[in-house]
């Protein structure tokens, strides 16, 4: 039976790859191993729990405030050993992280075929997001199987001369994960559990503005702008802001120093994926620089304002549910306020749409892989 090695290191990769792991196992036609690099170890554990999975290999590479060259070098050398030992027939990586890129290079050095989930996303700007745009272009130039979430992503790949693999349009596996957990939450609620428990006590009379932000290209002036915009918003007495602050010290220091102590701003640690979905369902507006949340917000019918200048989610922008606000404090304040104060504008943008597929991406990917092995 052919063997697939699935490798990831961060929370979003785990959220988007564990549905693929389950689908591969359920196909019964391939064996699967999961290797993690521990780029974000404590955030990973929570995701494994919700998918009732466990890693088979843990490279445990996490060191405090590690730099990109160190992560890349250690993954490259350690992954060579893993591949030599396991000798998988395919290595599956996800998205645009350093783990995904370094693993793809290690697989290429070992002449092991590569599958790329969430292939073809492009901002066409190597500086933003940095280094993610480089990572995903590099992976797509090496991969034999390119699982593109949308036709836009597939068209991006068709235009790239360096592409050598076959493109499959599958939808984004993040929607598979979202629907899987949403069903769990709905079952809990129908069982009489507390309606929409949230990880922080919220005032039912106030609107929730949910914030996440961690992009490297925003470090420095970008985060100063984001925090100034949030501090201005926090003067409103009709809202509460909840910000699960990413573990990266470069994010935590500036966010806590600028926003700590404001009465209606809850700075909390990253929450479990289930709690994040609860917060998104409870939120009136979502402010983020996250990629995954640009896909989840539309599916949950929540307006998402993206604190970046570019995005590789044009499909979400086209639905009108997602829009770019950048990191300018006045724009952040004004655009959130417009959604809070103008009911008509809000209703136009707060409708559930699914530009990233119907939640079957992982079963499609598993079917393509198992059939290609058995061809
Ligand atoms: C340039 C870019 O867009 N790159 C993306 C980046 O992923 P991202 O930007 O989506 O990363 P985050 O924002 O960290 O994670 C988001 C996920 O985490 C959940 N969440 C969030 C806060 C929390 O407290 N608890 C949680 O559970 C949340 O619901 C969501 O599902 O790399 C991925 C891997 O390569 C790529 O797929 C993806 O393109």
GROMACS .gro file of C-alpha atoms and ligand atoms in nm:
model
  414
    1UNK     CA    1   0.000   0.000   0.000
    2UNK     CA    2   0.144   0.341  -0.094
    3UNK     CA    3   0.244   0.571   0.190
    4UNK     CA    4   0.167   0.944   0.218
    5UNK     CA    5   0.364   1.166   0.457
    6UNK     CA    6   0.173   1.480   0.561
    7UNK     CA    7   0.396   1.754   0.705
    8UNK     CA    8   0.300   2.082   0.873
    9UNK     CA    9   0.413   2.314   1.150
   10UNK     CA   10   0.157   2.584   1.218
   11UNK     CA   11  -0.201   2.609   1.344
   12UNK     CA   12  -0.358   2.705   1.008
   13UNK     CA   13  -0.182   2.419   0.833
   14UNK     CA   14  -0.309   2.175   1.096
   15UNK     CA   15  -0.666   2.308   1.058
   16UNK     CA   16  -0.649   2.267   0.681
   17UNK     CA   17  -0.454   1.941   0.661
   18UNK     CA   18  -0.613   1.723   0.929
   19UNK     CA   19  -0.936   1.690   0.725
   20UNK     CA   20  -0.713   1.559   0.441
   21UNK     CA   21  -0.543   1.314   0.680
   22UNK     CA   22  -0.884   1.182   0.790
   23UNK     CA   23  -1.006   1.152   0.430
   24UNK     CA   24  -0.690   0.964   0.326
   25UNK     CA   25  -0.729   0.724   0.619
   26UNK     CA   26  -1.102   0.675   0.542
   27UNK     CA   27  -1.019   0.597   0.176
   28UNK     CA   28  -0.852   0.279   0.302
   29UNK     CA   29  -0.628   0.282  -0.006
   30UNK     CA   30  -0.317   0.453   0.130
   31UNK     CA   31  -0.132   0.459   0.462
   32UNK     CA   32  -0.066   0.799   0.621
   33UNK     CA   33   0.195   0.942   0.859
   34UNK     CA   34   0.176   1.292   1.008
   35UNK     CA   35   0.499   1.479   1.084
   36UNK     CA   36   0.501   1.815   1.262
   37UNK     CA   37   0.788   2.058   1.290
   38UNK     CA   38   0.652   2.226   1.601
   39UNK     CA   39   0.677   2.576   1.449
   40UNK     CA   40   0.374   2.667   1.672
   41UNK     CA   41   0.359   2.364   1.906
   42UNK     CA   42   0.108   2.470   2.169
   43UNK     CA   43  -0.137   2.603   1.912
   44UNK     CA   44  -0.110   2.275   1.718
   45UNK     CA   45  -0.211   2.052   2.007
   46UNK     CA   46  -0.556   2.213   2.029
   47UNK     CA   47  -0.624   2.138   1.662
   48UNK     CA   48  -0.516   1.774   1.686
   49UNK     CA   49  -0.763   1.733   1.970
   50UNK     CA   50  -1.063   1.860   1.777
   51UNK     CA   51  -0.984   1.625   1.485
   52UNK     CA   52  -0.906   1.336   1.722
   53UNK     CA   53  -0.567   1.288   1.557
   54UNK     CA   54  -0.210   1.265   1.685
   55UNK     CA   55   0.124   1.334   1.514
   56UNK     CA   56   0.337   1.028   1.428
   57UNK     CA   57   0.661   1.228   1.411
   58UNK     CA   58   0.739   1.548   1.605
   59UNK     CA   59   1.060   1.724   1.502
   60UNK     CA   60   1.000   1.966   1.790
   61UNK     CA   61   1.208   2.239   1.629
   62UNK     CA   62   1.047   2.526   1.818
   63UNK     CA   63   1.300   2.760   1.980
   64UNK     CA   64   1.215   3.098   2.134
   65UNK     CA   65   1.193   3.382   1.877
   66UNK     CA   66   1.369   3.168   1.613
   67UNK     CA   67   1.465   3.332   1.285
   68UNK     CA   68   1.360   3.213   0.937
   69UNK     CA   69   1.707   3.090   0.825
   70UNK     CA   70   1.731   2.876   1.140
   71UNK     CA   71   1.387   2.720   1.087
   72UNK     CA   72   1.460   2.650   0.720
   73UNK     CA   73   1.801   2.497   0.786
   74UNK     CA   74   1.682   2.271   1.067
   75UNK     CA   75   1.377   2.148   0.873
   76UNK     CA   76   1.587   2.079   0.564
   77UNK     CA   77   1.839   1.868   0.751
   78UNK     CA   78   1.594   1.689   0.981
   79UNK     CA   79   1.338   1.619   0.706
   80UNK     CA   80   1.608   1.450   0.497
   81UNK     CA   81   1.642   1.196   0.778
   82UNK     CA   82   1.265   1.145   0.807
   83UNK     CA   83   1.230   1.090   0.431
   84UNK     CA   84   1.526   0.853   0.421
   85UNK     CA   85   1.372   0.645   0.699
   86UNK     CA   86   1.005   0.647   0.591
   87UNK     CA   87   1.060   0.651   0.213
   88UNK     CA   88   0.706   0.779   0.144
   89UNK     CA   89   0.552   0.765  -0.202
   90UNK     CA   90   0.422   1.120  -0.166
   91UNK     CA   91   0.482   1.418   0.067
   92UNK     CA   92   0.186   1.651   0.119
   93UNK     CA   93   0.245   2.009   0.235
   94UNK     CA   94   0.010   2.305   0.280
   95UNK     CA   95   0.000   2.669   0.186
   96UNK     CA   96   0.291   2.902   0.232
   97UNK     CA   97   0.480   2.845   0.555
   98UNK     CA   98   0.852   2.796   0.600
   99UNK     CA   99   0.775   2.439   0.708
  100UNK     CA  100   0.593   2.372   0.380
  101UNK     CA  101   0.867   2.526   0.164
  102UNK     CA  102   1.162   2.361   0.343
  103UNK     CA  103   0.984   2.023   0.343
  104UNK     CA  104   0.915   2.051  -0.030
  105UNK     CA  105   1.283   2.125  -0.098
  106UNK     CA  106   1.388   1.828   0.121
  107UNK     CA  107   1.144   1.602  -0.069
  108UNK     CA  108   1.277   1.733  -0.401
  109UNK     CA  109   1.636   1.660  -0.289
  110UNK     CA  110   1.522   1.307  -0.203
  111UNK     CA  111   1.329   1.271  -0.531
  112UNK     CA  112   1.001   1.213  -0.346
  113UNK     CA  113   0.691   1.349  -0.528
  114UNK     CA  114   0.523   1.648  -0.363
  115UNK     CA  115   0.155   1.739  -0.331
  116UNK     CA  116   0.066   2.101  -0.250
  117UNK     CA  117  -0.266   2.176  -0.082
  118UNK     CA  118  -0.387   2.537  -0.131
  119UNK     CA  119  -0.169   2.574  -0.444
  120UNK     CA  120  -0.177   2.880  -0.666
  121UNK     CA  121  -0.252   3.158  -0.418
  122UNK     CA  122  -0.068   3.469  -0.530
  123UNK     CA  123  -0.044   3.834  -0.423
  124UNK     CA  124   0.217   3.886  -0.703
  125UNK     CA  125   0.428   4.081  -0.452
  126UNK     CA  126   0.728   3.899  -0.302
  127UNK     CA  127   0.739   4.155  -0.021
  128UNK     CA  128   0.377   4.104   0.083
  129UNK     CA  129   0.310   3.866   0.238
  130UNK     CA  130   0.671   3.807   0.326
  131UNK     CA  131   0.803   3.536   0.304
  132UNK     CA  132   0.480   3.350   0.220
  133UNK     CA  133   0.459   3.459  -0.145
  134UNK     CA  134   0.808   3.322  -0.214
  135UNK     CA  135   0.732   3.001  -0.024
  136UNK     CA  136   0.419   2.916  -0.223
  137UNK     CA  137   0.578   3.002  -0.562
  138UNK     CA  138   0.875   2.779  -0.473
  139UNK     CA  139   0.653   2.489  -0.364
  140UNK     CA  140   0.437   2.514  -0.678
  141UNK     CA  141   0.748   2.495  -0.896
  142UNK     CA  142   0.839   2.158  -0.736
  143UNK     CA  143   0.500   1.991  -0.682
  144UNK     CA  144   0.359   1.711  -0.900
  145UNK     CA  145   0.006   1.753  -0.758
  146UNK     CA  146  -0.126   2.107  -0.721
  147UNK     CA  147  -0.457   2.124  -0.534
  148UNK     CA  148  -0.590   2.470  -0.614
  149UNK     CA  149  -0.885   2.599  -0.407
  150UNK     CA  150  -1.043   2.802  -0.689
  151UNK     CA  151  -1.029   2.868  -1.063
  152UNK     CA  152  -0.843   3.194  -0.990
  153UNK     CA  153  -0.568   2.995  -0.816
  154UNK     CA  154  -0.561   2.743  -1.103
  155UNK     CA  155  -0.530   3.027  -1.357
  156UNK     CA  156  -0.238   3.168  -1.157
  157UNK     CA  157  -0.065   2.831  -1.189
  158UNK     CA  158  -0.137   2.803  -1.563
  159UNK     CA  159   0.047   3.132  -1.615
  160UNK     CA  160   0.359   3.013  -1.433
  161UNK     CA  161   0.613   2.865  -1.674
  162UNK     CA  162   0.795   2.687  -1.389
  163UNK     CA  163   0.499   2.470  -1.300
  164UNK     CA  164   0.565   2.101  -1.363
  165UNK     CA  165   0.272   1.930  -1.193
  166UNK     CA  166  -0.095   1.862  -1.258
  167UNK     CA  167  -0.354   2.111  -1.129
  168UNK     CA  168  -0.678   2.002  -0.959
  169UNK     CA  169  -0.945   2.251  -0.849
  170UNK     CA  170  -1.084   2.118  -0.519
  171UNK     CA  171  -1.206   2.405  -0.300
  172UNK     CA  172  -1.026   2.500   0.019
  173UNK     CA  173  -0.997   2.237   0.293
  174UNK     CA  174  -1.041   2.517   0.549
  175UNK     CA  175  -1.415   2.509   0.469
  176UNK     CA  176  -1.415   2.131   0.539
  177UNK     CA  177  -1.268   2.204   0.882
  178UNK     CA  178  -1.506   2.493   0.949
  179UNK     CA  179  -1.817   2.290   0.864
  180UNK     CA  180  -1.688   1.992   1.066
  181UNK     CA  181  -1.647   2.205   1.379
  182UNK     CA  182  -1.962   2.411   1.321
  183UNK     CA  183  -2.160   2.087   1.322
  184UNK     CA  184  -1.995   1.989   1.653
  185UNK     CA  185  -2.089   2.326   1.806
  186UNK     CA  186  -2.449   2.305   1.679
  187UNK     CA  187  -2.485   1.955   1.824
  188UNK     CA  188  -2.358   2.080   2.161
  189UNK     CA  189  -2.605   2.368   2.159
  190UNK     CA  190  -2.897   2.149   2.051
  191UNK     CA  191  -2.804   1.927   2.345
  192UNK     CA  192  -2.888   2.219   2.576
  193UNK     CA  193  -2.526   2.320   2.640
  194UNK     CA  194  -2.466   2.690   2.708
  195UNK     CA  195  -2.558   2.874   2.395
  196UNK     CA  196  -2.236   2.978   2.222
  197UNK     CA  197  -1.995   2.958   2.514
  198UNK     CA  198  -1.715   3.206   2.442
  199UNK     CA  199  -1.365   3.195   2.594
  200UNK     CA  200  -1.418   3.537   2.750
  201UNK     CA  201  -1.732   3.674   2.922
  202UNK     CA  202  -1.903   3.918   2.684
  203UNK     CA  203  -2.168   4.185   2.742
  204UNK     CA  204  -2.479   4.083   2.542
  205UNK     CA  205  -2.565   4.452   2.502
  206UNK     CA  206  -2.246   4.530   2.314
  207UNK     CA  207  -2.138   4.439   1.960
  208UNK     CA  208  -1.830   4.217   1.937
  209UNK     CA  209  -1.542   4.328   1.714
  210UNK     CA  210  -1.313   4.025   1.678
  211UNK     CA  211  -0.949   4.094   1.587
  212UNK     CA  212  -0.655   3.877   1.488
  213UNK     CA  213  -0.327   4.002   1.343
  214UNK     CA  214   0.021   3.855   1.307
  215UNK     CA  215   0.163   3.917   0.961
  216UNK     CA  216   0.541   3.980   0.952
  217UNK     CA  217   0.507   4.253   0.690
  218UNK     CA  218   0.305   4.454   0.946
  219UNK     CA  219   0.572   4.438   1.213
  220UNK     CA  220   0.669   4.793   1.322
  221UNK     CA  221   0.464   5.079   1.171
  222UNK     CA  222   0.188   4.844   1.055
  223UNK     CA  223   0.109   4.717   1.404
  224UNK     CA  224   0.138   5.069   1.545
  225UNK     CA  225  -0.133   5.173   1.300
  226UNK     CA  226  -0.351   4.872   1.382
  227UNK     CA  227  -0.325   4.937   1.756
  228UNK     CA  228  -0.399   5.309   1.713
  229UNK     CA  229  -0.709   5.223   1.510
  230UNK     CA  230  -0.827   4.974   1.773
  231UNK     CA  231  -0.761   5.221   2.057
  232UNK     CA  232  -0.974   5.480   1.873
  233UNK     CA  233  -1.252   5.222   1.823
  234UNK     CA  234  -1.232   5.126   2.191
  235UNK     CA  235  -1.365   5.471   2.283
  236UNK     CA  236  -1.709   5.352   2.165
  237UNK     CA  237  -1.922   5.233   2.456
  238UNK     CA  238  -2.137   5.005   2.237
  239UNK     CA  239  -1.864   4.755   2.146
  240UNK     CA  240  -1.621   4.507   2.297
  241UNK     CA  241  -1.299   4.410   2.120
  242UNK     CA  242  -1.159   4.059   2.161
  243UNK     CA  243  -0.806   4.000   2.026
  244UNK     CA  244  -0.655   3.651   2.064
  245UNK     CA  245  -0.292   3.766   2.042
  246UNK     CA  246  -0.056   3.541   1.838
  247UNK     CA  247   0.234   3.388   2.036
  248UNK     CA  248   0.501   3.566   1.826
  249UNK     CA  249   0.682   3.802   2.072
  250UNK     CA  250   0.707   4.072   1.800
  251UNK     CA  251   0.324   4.085   1.803
  252UNK     CA  252   0.260   4.043   2.175
  253UNK     CA  253   0.494   4.320   2.292
  254UNK     CA  254   0.343   4.599   2.080
  255UNK     CA  255  -0.022   4.488   2.120
  256UNK     CA  256  -0.005   4.458   2.499
  257UNK     CA  257   0.186   4.784   2.541
  258UNK     CA  258  -0.057   4.981   2.321
  259UNK     CA  259  -0.389   4.817   2.412
  260UNK     CA  260  -0.339   4.659   2.753
  261UNK     CA  261  -0.563   4.810   3.023
  262UNK     CA  262  -0.838   4.944   2.794
  263UNK     CA  263  -1.164   4.839   2.966
  264UNK     CA  264  -1.350   4.706   2.662
  265UNK     CA  265  -1.049   4.544   2.492
  266UNK     CA  266  -0.990   4.179   2.585
  267UNK     CA  267  -0.635   4.072   2.494
  268UNK     CA  268  -0.637   3.695   2.532
  269UNK     CA  269  -0.409   3.409   2.439
  270UNK     CA  270  -0.475   3.228   2.111
  271UNK     CA  271  -0.795   3.027   2.152
  272UNK     CA  272  -0.877   2.676   2.036
  273UNK     CA  273  -1.018   2.639   1.688
  274UNK     CA  274  -1.361   2.556   1.833
  275UNK     CA  275  -1.355   2.871   2.048
  276UNK     CA  276  -1.240   3.077   1.750
  277UNK     CA  277  -1.541   2.963   1.551
  278UNK     CA  278  -1.765   3.042   1.847
  279UNK     CA  279  -1.617   3.394   1.859
  280UNK     CA  280  -1.658   3.439   1.482
  281UNK     CA  281  -2.023   3.331   1.505
  282UNK     CA  282  -2.075   3.580   1.793
  283UNK     CA  283  -1.885   3.867   1.622
  284UNK     CA  284  -2.059   4.156   1.448
  285UNK     CA  285  -1.739   4.251   1.256
  286UNK     CA  286  -1.407   4.067   1.210
  287UNK     CA  287  -1.080   4.263   1.167
  288UNK     CA  288  -0.786   4.047   1.063
  289UNK     CA  289  -0.471   4.000   0.854
  290UNK     CA  290  -0.531   3.625   0.850
  291UNK     CA  291  -0.571   3.426   0.533
  292UNK     CA  292  -0.792   3.152   0.671
  293UNK     CA  293  -1.031   3.395   0.837
  294UNK     CA  294  -1.083   3.565   0.497
  295UNK     CA  295  -1.222   3.227   0.387
  296UNK     CA  296  -1.415   3.148   0.705
  297UNK     CA  297  -1.585   3.487   0.751
  298UNK     CA  298  -1.783   3.467   0.425
  299UNK     CA  299  -1.895   3.110   0.501
  300UNK     CA  300  -2.020   3.232   0.841
  301UNK     CA  301  -2.180   3.545   0.692
  302UNK     CA  302  -1.960   3.783   0.889
  303UNK     CA  303  -1.808   4.098   0.731
  304UNK     CA  304  -1.427   4.075   0.734
  305UNK     CA  305  -1.202   4.382   0.712
  306UNK     CA  306  -0.847   4.281   0.613
  307UNK     CA  307  -0.562   4.478   0.770
  308UNK     CA  308  -0.332   4.429   0.471
  309UNK     CA  309  -0.270   4.613   0.142
  310UNK     CA  310  -0.291   4.302  -0.072
  311UNK     CA  311  -0.469   3.970  -0.055
  312UNK     CA  312  -0.454   3.638  -0.233
  313UNK     CA  313  -0.830   3.596  -0.172
  314UNK     CA  314  -0.981   3.800  -0.462
  315UNK     CA  315  -1.276   3.558  -0.459
  316UNK     CA  316  -1.368   3.669  -0.106
  317UNK     CA  317  -1.332   4.037  -0.205
  318UNK     CA  318  -1.562   3.973  -0.503
  319UNK     CA  319  -1.840   3.851  -0.270
  320UNK     CA  320  -1.842   4.192  -0.096
  321UNK     CA  321  -1.809   4.024   0.245
  322UNK     CA  322  -1.434   4.083   0.265
  323UNK     CA  323  -1.258   4.415   0.201
  324UNK     CA  324  -0.905   4.555   0.244
  325UNK     CA  325  -0.858   4.836   0.500
  326UNK     CA  326  -0.478   4.824   0.540
  327UNK     CA  327  -0.316   4.934   0.865
  328UNK     CA  328  -0.413   5.303   0.867
  329UNK     CA  329  -0.580   5.380   1.202
  330UNK     CA  330  -0.838   5.622   1.061
  331UNK     CA  331  -0.948   5.377   0.791
  332UNK     CA  332  -0.972   5.094   1.041
  333UNK     CA  333  -1.183   5.307   1.275
  334UNK     CA  334  -1.407   5.453   1.004
  335UNK     CA  335  -1.476   5.130   0.816
  336UNK     CA  336  -1.561   4.933   1.130
  337UNK     CA  337  -1.781   5.220   1.248
  338UNK     CA  338  -1.964   5.228   0.914
  339UNK     CA  339  -2.053   4.859   0.951
  340UNK     CA  340  -2.164   4.914   1.310
  341UNK     CA  341  -2.370   5.228   1.239
  342UNK     CA  342  -2.517   5.168   0.893
  343UNK     CA  343  -2.759   4.873   0.915
  344UNK     CA  344  -2.819   4.870   0.538
  345UNK     CA  345  -2.448   4.857   0.457
  346UNK     CA  346  -2.410   4.583   0.717
  347UNK     CA  347  -2.692   4.367   0.581
  348UNK     CA  348  -2.544   4.382   0.230
  349UNK     CA  349  -2.216   4.238   0.356
  350UNK     CA  350  -2.329   3.999   0.629
  351UNK     CA  351  -2.457   3.712   0.417
  352UNK     CA  352  -2.314   3.358   0.404
  353UNK     CA  353  -2.131   3.286   0.076
  354UNK     CA  354  -1.901   2.999  -0.017
  355UNK     CA  355  -1.640   3.105  -0.274
  356UNK     CA  356  -1.400   2.847  -0.130
  357UNK     CA  357  -1.604   2.538  -0.189
  358UNK     CA  358  -1.865   2.320  -0.021
  359UNK     CA  359  -1.658   2.133   0.237
  360UNK     CA  360  -1.564   1.835   0.016
  361UNK     CA  361  -1.210   1.947  -0.078
  362UNK     CA  362  -1.036   1.692   0.147
  363UNK     CA  363  -1.235   1.394   0.012
  364UNK     CA  364  -1.165   1.511  -0.344
  365UNK     CA  365  -0.791   1.536  -0.268
  366UNK     CA  366  -0.788   1.189  -0.106
  367UNK     CA  367  -0.970   1.043  -0.408
  368UNK     CA  368  -0.726   1.199  -0.657
  369UNK     CA  369  -0.424   1.071  -0.461
  370UNK     CA  370  -0.552   0.718  -0.402
  371UNK     CA  371  -0.669   0.681  -0.763
  372UNK     CA  372  -0.340   0.809  -0.904
  373UNK     CA  373  -0.152   0.559  -0.689
  374UNK     CA  374  -0.373   0.275  -0.801
  375UNK     CA  375  -0.371   0.379  -1.170
  376LIG     C1  376  -0.057   3.475   0.343
  376LIG     C2  377  -0.162   3.389   0.409
  376LIG     O1  378  -0.276   3.425   0.416
  376LIG     N1  379  -0.120   3.271   0.461
  376LIG     C3  380  -0.214   3.189   0.534
  376LIG     C4  381  -0.150   3.148   0.663
  376LIG     O2  382  -0.254   3.117   0.751
  376LIG     P1  383  -0.345   3.222   0.826
  376LIG     O3  384  -0.312   3.360   0.783
  376LIG     O4  385  -0.483   3.175   0.809
  376LIG     O5  386  -0.292   3.201   0.975
  376LIG     P2  387  -0.365   3.231   1.114
  376LIG     O6  388  -0.442   3.356   1.104
  376LIG     O7  389  -0.261   3.217   1.219
  376LIG     O8  390  -0.463   3.106   1.136
  376LIG     C5  391  -0.592   3.117   1.097
  376LIG     C6  392  -0.664   2.992   1.141
  376LIG     O9  393  -0.648   2.977   1.283
  376LIG     C7  394  -0.774   2.988   1.348
  376LIG     N2  395  -0.749   3.058   1.476
  376LIG     C8  396  -0.710   3.189   1.476
  376LIG     C9  397  -0.686   3.251   1.598
  376LIG    C10  398  -0.699   3.178   1.719
  376LIG    O10  399  -0.678   3.228   1.832
  376LIG     N3  400  -0.738   3.046   1.712
  376LIG    C11  401  -0.761   2.985   1.591
  376LIG    O11  402  -0.796   2.865   1.589
  376LIG    C12  403  -0.863   3.062   1.248
  376LIG    O12  404  -0.997   3.028   1.265
  376LIG    C13  405  -0.811   3.013   1.114
  376LIG    O13  406  -0.866   2.888   1.080
  376LIG    O14  407  -0.070   3.034   0.645
  376LIG    C14  408  -0.145   2.920   0.608
  376LIG    C15  409  -0.060   2.796   0.618
  376LIG    O15  410   0.025   2.784   0.509
  376LIG    C16  411  -0.203   2.941   0.470
  376LIG    O16  412  -0.307   2.847   0.454
  376LIG    C17  413  -0.269   3.076   0.454
  376LIG    O17  414  -0.267   3.107   0.314
   0.00000   0.00000   0.00000
